[in-house]
Amino acid sequence: EVQLMESGGGLVKPGGSLRLSCAASGFTFRDSAMNWVRQAPGKGLQWVSTISSVGDYVYYADSVRGRFTISRDNAESSLYLQMNDLRVEDTAVYYCATSSVVVNAIDAFDIWGQGTVVIVSS
Amino acid sequence: YVLTQPPSVSVGPGQTATIACGGNNIESRSVHWYQQKSGRAPVLVMYYDSDRPSGIPERFSGSNSGNTATLTISRVEAGDEADYYCQVWDTANNHGGVFGGGTKLTVL
């Protein structure tokens, strides 16, 4: 069974940092692009970042570029999101999601974790 | 690139729900759809406009033409009540995912 488990969320003050992790199992992690998508309270889904299967391509939303860094460890089947200079508007549930694991669609998000909550507040 | 969805759609049980996703020349893009029930993570219900992942009922179908992509749910059930989001990948301006604002489907 394909599973994604996020961790690392919490309460942080504006300007602070957090590192999110996503542990993957049930599929060949090194073959799949991985993504972070977030959802602010009561709002819709917002794509945050994508990393290619071997980590040679990374993409960021304009709202996080320069502050967030996506990375992966294929040996550990883990995905990360280093978040620096956090802002109140970064408050959200952060989901990790796979691409092209259960469906052959490189730009869709086919399996999602349950999410981890990040609250940025003073 | 901007995707526009109606905030809400309401239908009775057994009826057909149509959820639109508008975008400039969206027919030239591949559209994916997600269902998100209250308090749960999103689930992919349609990809590449009209392909259903394994386990998604045949009642779910999709199309994409002109400036509008559509998710259609036939014989709506109470369990279909959820938020639905369309999504494309934007390669023009900034490589990245783009979601519509979401549509709340209410089953009356």
XYZ file of C-alpha atoms in Angstrom:
230
model
C 0.000 0.000 0.000
C 1.303 3.423 -0.943
C 1.664 5.592 2.149
C 2.924 9.080 2.856
C 3.372 10.360 6.392
C 4.176 14.000 7.037
C 5.740 15.303 10.232
C 7.492 18.372 11.583
C 4.627 20.830 11.756
C 4.016 23.043 14.743
C 3.682 26.545 16.113
C 6.407 29.008 15.158
C 6.830 32.761 15.429
C 7.031 34.982 12.348
C 10.559 34.926 10.985
C 11.176 31.463 12.379
C 11.991 28.195 10.639
C 10.580 24.687 10.401
C 11.582 21.555 8.536
C 8.809 19.300 7.318
C 9.405 15.654 6.501
C 7.430 13.133 4.480
C 8.177 9.425 4.881
C 7.160 7.346 1.885
C 6.491 3.631 1.592
C 4.830 1.132 -0.707
C 6.314 2.373 -3.976
C 9.676 3.009 -5.631
C 10.352 6.437 -4.190
C 13.412 7.151 -6.334
C 11.303 6.849 -9.505
C 8.719 9.477 -8.548
C 8.585 13.235 -8.564
C 7.304 14.574 -5.257
C 5.328 17.625 -4.283
C 4.220 19.847 -1.423
C 0.741 21.358 -1.482
C -0.745 23.473 1.293
C -4.181 24.576 2.417
C -4.727 27.600 4.602
C -7.599 27.386 7.118
C -10.913 27.495 5.273
C -9.192 28.073 1.931
C -8.425 26.095 -1.203
C -5.420 24.081 -2.263
C -2.194 25.858 -3.163
C 0.748 24.168 -4.852
C 4.022 24.934 -3.048
C 6.900 23.007 -4.606
C 7.917 20.041 -6.755
C 11.141 18.057 -6.993
C 12.060 15.621 -9.745
C 12.792 11.982 -9.024
C 16.543 12.451 -8.678
C 16.370 15.992 -7.386
C 17.864 17.720 -10.386
C 14.807 19.879 -11.014
C 12.979 21.884 -8.370
C 10.104 24.306 -8.762
C 8.560 26.754 -6.309
C 5.491 28.919 -6.056
C 6.316 32.621 -6.214
C 5.031 33.060 -2.668
C 7.691 30.771 -1.182
C 10.625 31.052 -3.585
C 13.761 32.158 -1.751
C 12.356 31.130 1.636
C 11.495 27.443 1.218
C 13.768 24.640 0.002
C 12.534 21.259 -1.165
C 14.861 18.258 -1.011
C 14.755 14.481 -0.916
C 16.763 11.505 0.274
C 16.058 8.597 -2.038
C 18.037 6.201 0.156
C 15.688 7.005 3.037
C 12.528 7.398 0.885
C 11.994 10.785 2.429
C 10.934 14.215 1.202
C 11.677 17.452 3.031
C 10.610 21.082 3.034
C 12.864 23.545 4.815
C 10.834 26.642 5.579
C 12.665 29.816 6.622
C 11.496 33.361 7.307
C 7.995 32.092 7.960
C 5.093 34.497 7.678
C 1.608 34.478 9.158
C 0.252 33.741 5.685
C 2.235 30.472 5.598
C -0.165 29.062 8.192
C -1.689 25.971 6.595
C -1.949 22.221 6.454
C 1.000 21.019 4.388
C 0.503 17.883 2.322
C 3.112 15.864 0.501
C 1.910 14.183 -2.661
C 3.326 11.842 -5.272
C 3.256 12.084 -9.037
C 2.976 9.124 -11.420
C 2.752 6.394 -8.782
C -0.748 4.994 -9.297
C -1.620 6.819 -12.501
C 0.653 7.649 -15.434
C 0.325 11.421 -15.146
C 3.533 13.260 -14.370
C 1.815 16.528 -13.495
C -1.014 15.181 -11.341
C -0.841 14.502 -7.620
C -2.018 10.947 -7.294
C -1.372 10.008 -3.662
C -1.544 12.413 -0.720
C -0.451 12.194 2.872
C -2.716 13.236 5.713
C -0.923 16.533 6.188
C 0.926 18.338 8.944
C -0.232 21.604 10.476
C 1.984 24.687 10.465
C 0.882 27.700 12.483
C 2.839 30.927 12.245
C 1.815 33.289 14.992
C 3.351 35.617 17.524
C -2.510 30.968 -15.359
C -5.872 31.260 -13.590
C -8.490 28.571 -13.116
C -12.001 29.695 -12.190
C -14.576 27.471 -10.496
C -18.055 28.257 -9.159
C -17.991 28.367 -5.350
C -20.895 25.981 -4.995
C -23.116 23.490 -6.801
C -26.203 21.847 -5.319
C -28.095 18.841 -6.617
C -30.494 16.261 -5.279
C -29.660 12.582 -4.835
C -29.789 10.689 -8.099
C -29.348 13.826 -10.163
C -26.342 14.875 -12.231
C -23.807 17.387 -10.929
C -21.704 19.411 -13.333
C -18.670 21.265 -12.005
C -16.941 23.687 -14.358
C -13.340 24.848 -14.432
C -12.627 27.848 -16.634
C -9.257 28.848 -18.043
C -7.901 30.537 -21.127
C -7.725 27.893 -23.881
C -7.825 25.230 -21.193
C -8.461 22.592 -23.838
C -4.750 22.815 -24.700
C -3.863 21.674 -21.177
C -4.343 18.459 -19.236
C -6.804 18.940 -16.391
C -6.883 16.898 -13.212
C -9.638 16.837 -10.579
C -9.523 16.203 -6.826
C -12.226 15.443 -4.302
C -11.724 16.607 -0.730
C -14.181 15.549 1.928
C -14.391 17.499 5.153
C -11.294 17.071 7.302
C -9.637 14.683 4.843
C -6.786 14.827 2.383
C -7.627 15.342 -1.293
C -8.137 12.348 -3.571
C -7.460 12.301 -7.307
C -10.736 11.449 -9.086
C -9.929 12.353 -12.703
C -6.706 12.857 -14.645
C -5.813 13.892 -18.167
C -9.264 15.432 -18.565
C -11.276 12.211 -18.618
C -9.319 9.270 -17.178
C -10.474 7.728 -13.919
C -8.012 6.261 -11.410
C -8.705 2.752 -10.252
C -11.427 2.691 -7.624
C -13.224 5.830 -8.782
C -16.819 5.011 -9.789
C -17.863 5.195 -13.423
C -20.388 7.811 -12.336
C -17.492 10.271 -12.467
C -16.570 11.559 -15.914
C -14.632 14.481 -17.332
C -14.330 16.576 -20.456
C -12.320 19.528 -21.682
C -13.186 21.845 -24.548
C -12.520 25.450 -25.426
C -12.148 27.492 -22.258
C -13.937 25.075 -19.919
C -13.142 21.711 -18.383
C -15.982 19.861 -16.702
C -16.300 17.196 -14.052
C -19.636 15.408 -14.219
C -21.002 13.208 -11.478
C -24.006 11.124 -12.484
C -26.503 9.593 -10.068
C -25.153 11.718 -7.250
C -25.016 10.114 -3.817
C -24.812 11.680 -0.371
C -21.233 10.433 -0.127
C -20.223 12.615 -3.082
C -20.671 15.754 -0.993
C -17.239 17.352 -0.921
C -15.052 20.133 -2.275
C -13.800 19.553 -5.804
C -10.672 21.181 -7.261
C -9.388 21.300 -10.811
C -5.655 21.523 -11.466
C -3.245 22.016 -14.346
C 0.505 22.310 -14.660
C 1.642 25.716 -15.921
C 4.741 25.611 -18.099
C 4.354 29.086 -19.563
C 5.143 31.585 -16.841
C 6.441 29.701 -13.831
C 6.670 25.941 -13.911
C 4.232 24.874 -11.283
C 0.895 23.506 -10.266
C -2.203 25.666 -10.491
C -5.442 24.863 -8.657
C -8.870 26.283 -9.161
C -10.512 27.876 -6.159
C -12.646 24.822 -5.489
C -16.361 24.029 -5.729
C -18.441 22.855 -2.794
C -20.856 20.157 -3.943
C -23.906 19.952 -1.713
C -26.278 17.009 -1.992
C -29.704 18.261 -1.014
